[in-house]
Short mmCIF file of C-alpha atoms in Angstrom, two decimals:
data_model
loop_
_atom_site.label_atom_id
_atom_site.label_comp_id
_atom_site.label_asym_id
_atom_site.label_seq_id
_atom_site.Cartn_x
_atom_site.Cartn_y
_atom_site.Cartn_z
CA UNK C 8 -53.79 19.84 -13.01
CA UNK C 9 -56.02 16.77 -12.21
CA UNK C 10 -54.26 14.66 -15.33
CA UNK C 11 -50.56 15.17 -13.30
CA UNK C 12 -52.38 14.15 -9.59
CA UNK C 13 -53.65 11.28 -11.63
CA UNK C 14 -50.03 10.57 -13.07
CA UNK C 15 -48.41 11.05 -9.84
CA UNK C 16 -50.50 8.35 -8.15
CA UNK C 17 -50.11 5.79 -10.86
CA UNK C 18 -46.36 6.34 -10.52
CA UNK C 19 -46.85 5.96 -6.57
CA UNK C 20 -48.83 3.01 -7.56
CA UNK C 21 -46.75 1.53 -9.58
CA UNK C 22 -43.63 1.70 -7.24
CA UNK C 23 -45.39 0.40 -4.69
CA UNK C 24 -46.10 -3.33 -6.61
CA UNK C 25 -42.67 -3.15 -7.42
CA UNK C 26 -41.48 -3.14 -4.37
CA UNK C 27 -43.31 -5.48 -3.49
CA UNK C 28 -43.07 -7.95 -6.23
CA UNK C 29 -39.22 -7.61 -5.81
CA UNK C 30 -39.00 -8.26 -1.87
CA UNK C 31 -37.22 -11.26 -0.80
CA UNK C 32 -38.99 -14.90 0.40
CA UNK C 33 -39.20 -14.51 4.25
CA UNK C 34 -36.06 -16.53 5.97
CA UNK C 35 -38.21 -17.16 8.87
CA UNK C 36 -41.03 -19.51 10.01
CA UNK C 37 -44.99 -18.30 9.27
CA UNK C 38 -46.39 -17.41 6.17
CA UNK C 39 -44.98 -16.19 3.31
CA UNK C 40 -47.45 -14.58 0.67
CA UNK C 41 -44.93 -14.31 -1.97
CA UNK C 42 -44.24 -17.62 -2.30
CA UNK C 43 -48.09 -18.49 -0.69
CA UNK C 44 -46.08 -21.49 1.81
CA UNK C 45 -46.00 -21.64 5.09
CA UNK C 46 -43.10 -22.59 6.76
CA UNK C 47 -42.38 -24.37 10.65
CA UNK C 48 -39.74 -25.70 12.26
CA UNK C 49 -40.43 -29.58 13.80
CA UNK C 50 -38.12 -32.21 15.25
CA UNK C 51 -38.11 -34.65 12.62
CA UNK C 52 -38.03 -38.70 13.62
CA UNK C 53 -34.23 -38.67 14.05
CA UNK C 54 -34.26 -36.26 17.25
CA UNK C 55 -33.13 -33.42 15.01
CA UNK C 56 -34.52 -30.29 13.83
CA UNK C 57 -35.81 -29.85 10.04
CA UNK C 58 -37.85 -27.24 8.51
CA UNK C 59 -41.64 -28.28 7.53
CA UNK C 60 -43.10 -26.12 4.41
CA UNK C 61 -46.75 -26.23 3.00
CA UNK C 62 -47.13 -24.52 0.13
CA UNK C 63 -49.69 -23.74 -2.98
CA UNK C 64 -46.92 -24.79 -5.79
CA UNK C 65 -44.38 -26.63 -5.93
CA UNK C 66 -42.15 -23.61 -6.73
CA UNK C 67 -42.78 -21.67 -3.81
CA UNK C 68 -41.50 -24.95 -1.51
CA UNK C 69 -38.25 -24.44 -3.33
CA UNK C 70 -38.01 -20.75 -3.01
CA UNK C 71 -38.86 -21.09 0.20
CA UNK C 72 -36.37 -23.60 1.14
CA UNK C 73 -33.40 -21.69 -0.21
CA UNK C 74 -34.83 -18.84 1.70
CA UNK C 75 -35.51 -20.30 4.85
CA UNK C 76 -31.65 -21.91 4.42
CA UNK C 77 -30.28 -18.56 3.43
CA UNK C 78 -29.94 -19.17 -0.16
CA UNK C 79 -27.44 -22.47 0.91
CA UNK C 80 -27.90 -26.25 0.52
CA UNK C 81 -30.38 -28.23 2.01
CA UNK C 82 -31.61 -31.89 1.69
CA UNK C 83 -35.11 -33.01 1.23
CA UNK C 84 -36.41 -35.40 3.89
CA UNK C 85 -39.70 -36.29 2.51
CA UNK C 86 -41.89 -34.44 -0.16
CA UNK C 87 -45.56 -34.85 -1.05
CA UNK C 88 -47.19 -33.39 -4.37
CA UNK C 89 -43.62 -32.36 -5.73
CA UNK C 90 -43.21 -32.94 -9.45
CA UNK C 91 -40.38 -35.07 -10.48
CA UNK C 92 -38.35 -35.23 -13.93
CA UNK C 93 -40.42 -36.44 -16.35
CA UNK C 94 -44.14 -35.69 -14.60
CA UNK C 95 -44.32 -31.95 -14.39
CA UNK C 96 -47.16 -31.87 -16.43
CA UNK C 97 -49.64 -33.78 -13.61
CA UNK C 98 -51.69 -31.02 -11.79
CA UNK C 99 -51.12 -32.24 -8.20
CA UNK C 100 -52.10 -29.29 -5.93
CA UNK C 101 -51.25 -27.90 -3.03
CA UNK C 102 -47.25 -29.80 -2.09
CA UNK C 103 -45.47 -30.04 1.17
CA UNK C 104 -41.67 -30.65 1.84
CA UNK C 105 -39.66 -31.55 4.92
CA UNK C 106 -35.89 -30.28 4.26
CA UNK C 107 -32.74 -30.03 6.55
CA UNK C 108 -30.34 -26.91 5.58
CA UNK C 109 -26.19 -28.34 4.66
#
């Protein structure tokens, strides 16, 4: 009896963390854990609006871009810490983007 409780709770468990590993970025400003960026919206120096992401990786600025632009096109303004072709290897920490959705 106490072995199937136990199996029943890992199975809870384990649905759980998959639901939440398979959850979508968040599409809105704040924090997002999955990707660990946060995300704001700012007037950028051309009187327009643009969307301003910090985040941990590099990756999660991306994924959070295309989330934040619902999975479109955007353009990058101005990035900081972002690896480029060639210099993925370099260790850079924590990046930041400014992008505009298409």
């Amino acid at each position: 009896m106490t072995a199937q409780s136990a199996i029943r709770w890992g199975m809870a468990y384990g649905i759980a963390a998959l639901a939440v590993a398979c959850s979508d970025p968040k599409s809105s400003p704040g924090r997002d854990e999955e990707t660990r960026s946060t995300a704001t919206t700012v007037t950028w120096s051309d009187g327009k609006p643009a969307i301003s992401i910090q985040c941990d990786t590099p990756g999660g600025c991306q994924t959070r871009a295309m989330a934040m632009c619902n999975g479109g096109n955007y353009t990058v303004i101005t990035m900081t810490n972002m690896p480029t072709r060639g210099d993925m290897t370099q260790v850079r920490g924590p990046a930041s983007t400014v992008v505009r959705c298409s």
